[in-house]
Amino acid sequence: MNPDLPPRQPPPNLGLVCITHSQAVRYRTLTLSRYKYLPQGERPRVLENLYRHNLEVLRKALHFCAGKEIRLYRVTSVLFPLSDLADGLGESILETLTAELAGVGRLASQLGIRMVLHPDQYVVLSSDAGAVVENSIRVLEHHAWVFDLFGLPRSPWAAINIHGGKAGKAEQLVRVIGQLAAGVRSRLCLENDERAYGAGEILEVCQRSGVPMIFDAHHHVVKERLGGFDDPSIAELVRLACLTWPDPSWQIVHLSNGRRGPQDSAHHDLVLEVPPSYHTVPWIEVEAKGKEVAIAHLQTYWPGSRVLEPAPAR
């Protein structure tokens, strides 16, 4: 350890994304083709068993996070596979499980764990295709309904985070966001990406639409081809993104490192470099491939400087 470095400070609240590197948290799924192959009389039983199983895994995930001092958990967007189908079967089954879902929401609150969600890449509010936009809204409304069943607040505390989607469609994005149902819009957050919407562009959309921005420094470095996390634009974007949150103490940022360097979009197993401006943000979702291993490394070696010490042998 370099004695000239300042003492390390405790890390902010760190977040686990969906599953663990180990087998501790693993959900089951069901493909649409398999679902259609099932006799109609079997479908309710199969879905209910699947949903009950995944709810139990979610409970385990919350306890896992609590045991590891992980205070944020990103719920998988496929927690209840096929529950948003037009046949309504999945939703009707979830309605019979409302007490169980509410119990999971209370458990998260009791354990002090914040639950958030990142819908899949097919949610595109800025698409040229009206059917894609309509389906995206329907998916978001379904996720918001599930969050209501969990008893999660209708605020960005229970963030539902999406990307901007199709490039050059900021006007449409702002317009569609303004028309979203309250359960969605009250939780919606937007994140910058590596291709379509840079941090400055998505910040402007957030400012105009009144939704918070989740800043991802790695995406920003890749898109703008920056040399690393020391670029002054990162600190400024962290500051400006914070201003979009109704409560600054709720601000979320994403953290990952490139596998082969700053501009590599592939995520490293661990986080070995942290933007200096991230040292004081309140909430960080860790998107490293190593999941809880990467979080444990951050908890142990949270930097007084920007470069973390080497990972312990595993």
PDB file of N, CA and C in Angstrom, residues 77-143:
ATOM      1  N   SER A  77     -35.574  -8.469 -15.502  1.00  0.00           N
ATOM      2  CA  SER A  77     -36.770  -8.097 -16.257  1.00  0.00           C
ATOM      3  C   SER A  77     -37.583  -9.312 -16.677  1.00  0.00           C
ATOM      4  N   VAL A  78     -37.004 -10.514 -16.508  1.00  0.00           N
ATOM      5  CA  VAL A  78     -37.729 -11.749 -16.837  1.00  0.00           C
ATOM      6  C   VAL A  78     -38.021 -12.539 -15.561  1.00  0.00           C
ATOM      7  N   LEU A  79     -38.323 -11.823 -14.497  1.00  0.00           N
ATOM      8  CA  LEU A  79     -38.668 -12.473 -13.237  1.00  0.00           C
ATOM      9  C   LEU A  79     -39.885 -13.373 -13.401  1.00  0.00           C
ATOM     10  N   PHE A  80     -40.874 -12.882 -14.155  1.00  0.00           N
ATOM     11  CA  PHE A  80     -42.099 -13.644 -14.398  1.00  0.00           C
ATOM     12  C   PHE A  80     -42.258 -13.824 -15.910  1.00  0.00           C
ATOM     13  N   PRO A  81     -41.593 -14.823 -16.479  1.00  0.00           N
ATOM     14  CA  PRO A  81     -41.597 -15.000 -17.930  1.00  0.00           C
ATOM     15  C   PRO A  81     -43.011 -15.111 -18.507  1.00  0.00           C
ATOM     16  N   LEU A  82     -43.218 -14.414 -19.615  1.00  0.00           N
ATOM     17  CA  LEU A  82     -44.449 -14.477 -20.395  1.00  0.00           C
ATOM     18  C   LEU A  82     -45.668 -13.942 -19.636  1.00  0.00           C
ATOM     19  N   SER A  83     -45.441 -13.226 -18.560  1.00  0.00           N
ATOM     20  CA  SER A  83     -46.581 -12.709 -17.789  1.00  0.00           C
ATOM     21  C   SER A  83     -47.237 -11.510 -18.453  1.00  0.00           C
ATOM     22  N   ASP A  84     -46.613 -10.985 -19.517  1.00  0.00           N
ATOM     23  CA  ASP A  84     -47.205  -9.851 -20.226  1.00  0.00           C
ATOM     24  C   ASP A  84     -47.839 -10.253 -21.558  1.00  0.00           C
ATOM     25  N   LEU A  85     -48.052 -11.554 -21.768  1.00  0.00           N
ATOM     26  CA  LEU A  85     -48.667 -11.994 -23.014  1.00  0.00           C
ATOM     27  C   LEU A  85     -50.117 -11.507 -23.110  1.00  0.00           C
ATOM     28  N   ALA A  86     -50.565 -11.359 -24.341  1.00  0.00           N
ATOM     29  CA  ALA A  86     -51.916 -10.843 -24.571  1.00  0.00           C
ATOM     30  C   ALA A  86     -53.001 -11.784 -24.069  1.00  0.00           C
ATOM     31  N   ASP A  87     -52.658 -13.072 -23.864  1.00  0.00           N
ATOM     32  CA  ASP A  87     -53.693 -13.999 -23.384  1.00  0.00           C
ATOM     33  C   ASP A  87     -54.087 -13.733 -21.931  1.00  0.00           C
ATOM     34  N   GLY A  88     -53.282 -12.922 -21.230  1.00  0.00           N
ATOM     35  CA  GLY A  88     -53.633 -12.509 -19.878  1.00  0.00           C
ATOM     36  C   GLY A  88     -53.441 -13.557 -18.803  1.00  0.00           C
ATOM     37  N   LEU A  89     -52.989 -14.761 -19.177  1.00  0.00           N
ATOM     38  CA  LEU A  89     -52.868 -15.828 -18.191  1.00  0.00           C
ATOM     39  C   LEU A  89     -51.831 -15.492 -17.122  1.00  0.00           C
ATOM     40  N   GLY A  90     -50.669 -15.019 -17.551  1.00  0.00           N
ATOM     41  CA  GLY A  90     -49.619 -14.696 -16.597  1.00  0.00           C
ATOM     42  C   GLY A  90     -50.050 -13.635 -15.594  1.00  0.00           C
ATOM     43  N   GLU A  91     -50.716 -12.604 -16.083  1.00  0.00           N
ATOM     44  CA  GLU A  91     -51.173 -11.552 -15.180  1.00  0.00           C
ATOM     45  C   GLU A  91     -52.215 -12.075 -14.200  1.00  0.00           C
ATOM     46  N   SER A  92     -53.097 -12.944 -14.685  1.00  0.00           N
ATOM     47  CA  SER A  92     -54.121 -13.481 -13.788  1.00  0.00           C
ATOM     48  C   SER A  92     -53.490 -14.322 -12.685  1.00  0.00           C
ATOM     49  N   ILE A  93     -52.406 -15.030 -13.003  1.00  0.00           N
ATOM     50  CA  ILE A  93     -51.709 -15.819 -11.987  1.00  0.00           C
ATOM     51  C   ILE A  93     -51.021 -14.893 -10.979  1.00  0.00           C
ATOM     52  N   LEU A  94     -50.401 -13.833 -11.471  1.00  0.00           N
ATOM     53  CA  LEU A  94     -49.765 -12.890 -10.557  1.00  0.00           C
ATOM     54  C   LEU A  94     -50.786 -12.245  -9.621  1.00  0.00           C
ATOM     55  N   GLU A  95     -51.991 -12.037 -10.117  1.00  0.00           N
ATOM     56  CA  GLU A  95     -53.040 -11.470  -9.257  1.00  0.00           C
ATOM     57  C   GLU A  95     -53.366 -12.395  -8.090  1.00  0.00           C
ATOM     58  N   THR A  96     -53.218 -13.701  -8.298  1.00  0.00           N
ATOM     59  CA  THR A  96     -53.457 -14.637  -7.189  1.00  0.00           C
ATOM     60  C   THR A  96     -52.284 -14.666  -6.213  1.00  0.00           C
ATOM     61  N   LEU A  97     -51.164 -14.063  -6.611  1.00  0.00           N
ATOM     62  CA  LEU A  97     -49.963 -14.060  -5.773  1.00  0.00           C
ATOM     63  C   LEU A  97     -49.685 -12.687  -5.174  1.00  0.00           C
ATOM     64  N   THR A  98     -50.700 -11.838  -5.137  1.00  0.00           N
ATOM     65  CA  THR A  98     -50.475 -10.459  -4.682  1.00  0.00           C
ATOM     66  C   THR A  98     -49.941 -10.416  -3.252  1.00  0.00           C
ATOM     67  N   ALA A  99     -50.426 -11.283  -2.378  1.00  0.00           N
ATOM     68  CA  ALA A  99     -49.937 -11.286  -0.992  1.00  0.00           C
ATOM     69  C   ALA A  99     -48.464 -11.647  -0.937  1.00  0.00           C
ATOM     70  N   GLU A 100     -48.057 -12.625  -1.756  1.00  0.00           N
ATOM     71  CA  GLU A 100     -46.653 -13.038  -1.783  1.00  0.00           C
ATOM     72  C   GLU A 100     -45.761 -11.924  -2.322  1.00  0.00           C
ATOM     73  N   LEU A 101     -46.227 -11.237  -3.387  1.00  0.00           N
ATOM     74  CA  LEU A 101     -45.433 -10.142  -3.945  1.00  0.00           C
ATOM     75  C   LEU A 101     -45.309  -8.998  -2.946  1.00  0.00           C
ATOM     76  N   ALA A 102     -46.404  -8.672  -2.288  1.00  0.00           N
ATOM     77  CA  ALA A 102     -46.351  -7.611  -1.283  1.00  0.00           C
ATOM     78  C   ALA A 102     -45.387  -7.983  -0.160  1.00  0.00           C
ATOM     79  N   GLY A 103     -45.362  -9.267   0.189  1.00  0.00           N
ATOM     80  CA  GLY A 103     -44.442  -9.719   1.225  1.00  0.00           C
ATOM     81  C   GLY A 103     -42.991  -9.548   0.829  1.00  0.00           C
ATOM     82  N   VAL A 104     -42.674  -9.775  -0.453  1.00  0.00           N
ATOM     83  CA  VAL A 104     -41.311  -9.570  -0.938  1.00  0.00           C
ATOM     84  C   VAL A 104     -40.947  -8.091  -0.877  1.00  0.00           C
ATOM     85  N   GLY A 105     -41.888  -7.232  -1.245  1.00  0.00           N
ATOM     86  CA  GLY A 105     -41.631  -5.803  -1.149  1.00  0.00           C
ATOM     87  C   GLY A 105     -41.352  -5.364   0.282  1.00  0.00           C
ATOM     88  N   ARG A 106     -42.119  -5.914   1.223  1.00  0.00           N
ATOM     89  CA  ARG A 106     -41.885  -5.584   2.636  1.00  0.00           C
ATOM     90  C   ARG A 106     -40.529  -6.108   3.102  1.00  0.00           C
ATOM     91  N   LEU A 107     -40.158  -7.298   2.623  1.00  0.00           N
ATOM     92  CA  LEU A 107     -38.861  -7.867   2.990  1.00  0.00           C
ATOM     93  C   LEU A 107     -37.725  -6.956   2.540  1.00  0.00           C
ATOM     94  N   ALA A 108     -37.809  -6.463   1.305  1.00  0.00           N
ATOM     95  CA  ALA A 108     -36.776  -5.557   0.803  1.00  0.00           C
ATOM     96  C   ALA A 108     -36.668  -4.324   1.691  1.00  0.00           C
ATOM     97  N   SER A 109     -37.812  -3.782   2.076  1.00  0.00           N
ATOM     98  CA  SER A 109     -37.815  -2.612   2.945  1.00  0.00           C
ATOM     99  C   SER A 109     -37.205  -2.925   4.306  1.00  0.00           C
ATOM    100  N   GLN A 110     -37.573  -4.060   4.866  1.00  0.00           N
ATOM    101  CA  GLN A 110     -37.043  -4.451   6.183  1.00  0.00           C
ATOM    102  C   GLN A 110     -35.534  -4.658   6.143  1.00  0.00           C
ATOM    103  N   LEU A 111     -35.033  -5.184   5.026  1.00  0.00           N
ATOM    104  CA  LEU A 111     -33.604  -5.440   4.887  1.00  0.00           C
ATOM    105  C   LEU A 111     -32.836  -4.206   4.443  1.00  0.00           C
ATOM    106  N   GLY A 112     -33.551  -3.135   4.109  1.00  0.00           N
ATOM    107  CA  GLY A 112     -32.903  -1.905   3.678  1.00  0.00           C
ATOM    108  C   GLY A 112     -32.329  -1.985   2.288  1.00  0.00           C
ATOM    109  N   ILE A 113     -33.014  -2.704   1.403  1.00  0.00           N
ATOM    110  CA  ILE A 113     -32.511  -2.900   0.042  1.00  0.00           C
ATOM    111  C   ILE A 113     -33.430  -2.196  -0.954  1.00  0.00           C
ATOM    112  N   ARG A 114     -32.835  -1.403  -1.795  1.00  0.00           N
ATOM    113  CA  ARG A 114     -33.547  -0.671  -2.837  1.00  0.00           C
ATOM    114  C   ARG A 114     -33.683  -1.561  -4.076  1.00  0.00           C
ATOM    115  N   MET A 115     -34.897  -1.682  -4.597  1.00  0.00           N
ATOM    116  CA  MET A 115     -35.147  -2.515  -5.776  1.00  0.00           C
ATOM    117  C   MET A 115     -35.384  -1.631  -7.001  1.00  0.00           C
ATOM    118  N   VAL A 116     -34.679  -1.946  -8.100  1.00  0.00           N
ATOM    119  CA  VAL A 116     -34.819  -1.220  -9.353  1.00  0.00           C
ATOM    120  C   VAL A 116     -34.931  -2.225 -10.496  1.00  0.00           C
ATOM    121  N   LEU A 117     -35.128  -1.712 -11.715  1.00  0.00           N
ATOM    122  CA  LEU A 117     -35.349  -2.590 -12.871  1.00  0.00           C
ATOM    123  C   LEU A 117     -34.786  -1.953 -14.126  1.00  0.00           C
ATOM    124  N   HIS A 118     -34.267  -2.785 -15.018  1.00  0.00           N
ATOM    125  CA  HIS A 118     -33.797  -2.332 -16.335  1.00  0.00           C
ATOM    126  C   HIS A 118     -34.445  -3.225 -17.387  1.00  0.00           C
ATOM    127  N   PRO A 119     -35.571  -2.803 -17.988  1.00  0.00           N
ATOM    128  CA  PRO A 119     -36.213  -3.625 -19.022  1.00  0.00           C
ATOM    129  C   PRO A 119     -35.264  -3.947 -20.161  1.00  0.00           C
ATOM    130  N   ASP A 120     -35.627  -4.963 -20.947  1.00  0.00           N
ATOM    131  CA  ASP A 120     -34.711  -5.419 -21.993  1.00  0.00           C
ATOM    132  C   ASP A 120     -34.616  -4.420 -23.141  1.00  0.00           C
ATOM    133  N   GLN A 121     -33.710  -4.720 -24.069  1.00  0.00           N
ATOM    134  CA  GLN A 121     -33.353  -3.797 -25.146  1.00  0.00           C
ATOM    135  C   GLN A 121     -34.486  -3.562 -26.147  1.00  0.00           C
ATOM    136  N   TYR A 122     -35.529  -4.376 -26.096  1.00  0.00           N
ATOM    137  CA  TYR A 122     -36.612  -4.231 -27.064  1.00  0.00           C
ATOM    138  C   TYR A 122     -37.605  -3.142 -26.664  1.00  0.00           C
ATOM    139  N   VAL A 123     -37.416  -2.539 -25.514  1.00  0.00           N
ATOM    140  CA  VAL A 123     -38.245  -1.404 -25.108  1.00  0.00           C
ATOM    141  C   VAL A 123     -37.651  -0.149 -25.741  1.00  0.00           C
ATOM    142  N   VAL A 124     -38.295   0.338 -26.790  1.00  0.00           N
ATOM    143  CA  VAL A 124     -37.782   1.470 -27.562  1.00  0.00           C
ATOM    144  C   VAL A 124     -38.920   2.463 -27.785  1.00  0.00           C
ATOM    145  N   LEU A 125     -38.932   3.521 -27.000  1.00  0.00           N
ATOM    146  CA  LEU A 125     -39.993   4.527 -27.113  1.00  0.00           C
ATOM    147  C   LEU A 125     -39.786   5.462 -28.298  1.00  0.00           C
ATOM    148  N   SER A 126     -38.603   5.416 -28.899  1.00  0.00           N
ATOM    149  CA  SER A 126     -38.286   6.320 -30.011  1.00  0.00           C
ATOM    150  C   SER A 126     -38.281   5.607 -31.352  1.00  0.00           C
ATOM    151  N   SER A 127     -38.850   4.428 -31.438  1.00  0.00           N
ATOM    152  CA  SER A 127     -38.857   3.668 -32.687  1.00  0.00           C
ATOM    153  C   SER A 127     -39.694   4.362 -33.756  1.00  0.00           C
ATOM    154  N   ASP A 128     -39.328   4.130 -35.020  1.00  0.00           N
ATOM    155  CA  ASP A 128     -40.136   4.623 -36.144  1.00  0.00           C
ATOM    156  C   ASP A 128     -41.407   3.806 -36.310  1.00  0.00           C
ATOM    157  N   ALA A 129     -41.402   2.593 -35.779  1.00  0.00           N
ATOM    158  CA  ALA A 129     -42.549   1.697 -35.927  1.00  0.00           C
ATOM    159  C   ALA A 129     -43.522   1.903 -34.773  1.00  0.00           C
ATOM    160  N   GLY A 130     -44.734   2.306 -35.111  1.00  0.00           N
ATOM    161  CA  GLY A 130     -45.738   2.541 -34.087  1.00  0.00           C
ATOM    162  C   GLY A 130     -46.009   1.318 -33.234  1.00  0.00           C
ATOM    163  N   ALA A 131     -45.978   0.131 -33.852  1.00  0.00           N
ATOM    164  CA  ALA A 131     -46.247  -1.095 -33.109  1.00  0.00           C
ATOM    165  C   ALA A 131     -45.167  -1.349 -32.052  1.00  0.00           C
ATOM    166  N   VAL A 132     -43.919  -0.997 -32.370  1.00  0.00           N
ATOM    167  CA  VAL A 132     -42.830  -1.186 -31.408  1.00  0.00           C
ATOM    168  C   VAL A 132     -43.018  -0.252 -30.222  1.00  0.00           C
ATOM    169  N   VAL A 133     -43.402   0.988 -30.495  1.00  0.00           N
ATOM    170  CA  VAL A 133     -43.632   1.950 -29.418  1.00  0.00           C
ATOM    171  C   VAL A 133     -44.789   1.478 -28.539  1.00  0.00           C
ATOM    172  N   GLU A 134     -45.868   1.026 -29.170  1.00  0.00           N
ATOM    173  CA  GLU A 134     -47.027   0.552 -28.403  1.00  0.00           C
ATOM    174  C   GLU A 134     -46.664  -0.644 -27.535  1.00  0.00           C
ATOM    175  N   ASN A 135     -45.901  -1.571 -28.092  1.00  0.00           N
ATOM    176  CA  ASN A 135     -45.499  -2.741 -27.315  1.00  0.00           C
ATOM    177  C   ASN A 135     -44.563  -2.331 -26.178  1.00  0.00           C
ATOM    178  N   SER A 136     -43.665  -1.379 -26.441  1.00  0.00           N
ATOM    179  CA  SER A 136     -42.746  -0.906 -25.410  1.00  0.00           C
ATOM    180  C   SER A 136     -43.509  -0.282 -24.247  1.00  0.00           C
ATOM    181  N   ILE A 137     -44.519   0.506 -24.561  1.00  0.00           N
ATOM    182  CA  ILE A 137     -45.337   1.118 -23.514  1.00  0.00           C
ATOM    183  C   ILE A 137     -46.055   0.040 -22.711  1.00  0.00           C
ATOM    184  N   ARG A 138     -46.564  -0.962 -23.413  1.00  0.00           N
ATOM    185  CA  ARG A 138     -47.267  -2.048 -22.731  1.00  0.00           C
ATOM    186  C   ARG A 138     -46.328  -2.802 -21.794  1.00  0.00           C
ATOM    187  N   VAL A 139     -45.099  -3.050 -22.236  1.00  0.00           N
ATOM    188  CA  VAL A 139     -44.122  -3.741 -21.392  1.00  0.00           C
ATOM    189  C   VAL A 139     -43.794  -2.900 -20.161  1.00  0.00           C
ATOM    190  N   LEU A 140     -43.597  -1.605 -20.360  1.00  0.00           N
ATOM    191  CA  LEU A 140     -43.297  -0.725 -19.233  1.00  0.00           C
ATOM    192  C   LEU A 140     -44.462  -0.675 -18.247  1.00  0.00           C
ATOM    193  N   GLU A 141     -45.679  -0.625 -18.768  1.00  0.00           N
ATOM    194  CA  GLU A 141     -46.847  -0.604 -17.887  1.00  0.00           C
ATOM    195  C   GLU A 141     -46.955  -1.896 -17.093  1.00  0.00           C
ATOM    196  N   HIS A 142     -46.588  -2.999 -17.723  1.00  0.00           N
ATOM    197  CA  HIS A 142     -46.622  -4.279 -17.014  1.00  0.00           C
ATOM    198  C   HIS A 142     -45.590  -4.297 -15.889  1.00  0.00           C
ATOM    199  N   HIS A 143     -44.367  -3.838 -16.179  1.00  0.00           N
ATOM    200  CA  HIS A 143     -43.340  -3.790 -15.141  1.00  0.00           C
ATOM    201  C   HIS A 143     -43.771  -2.879 -13.993  1.00  0.00           C
TER     202      HIS A 143
END
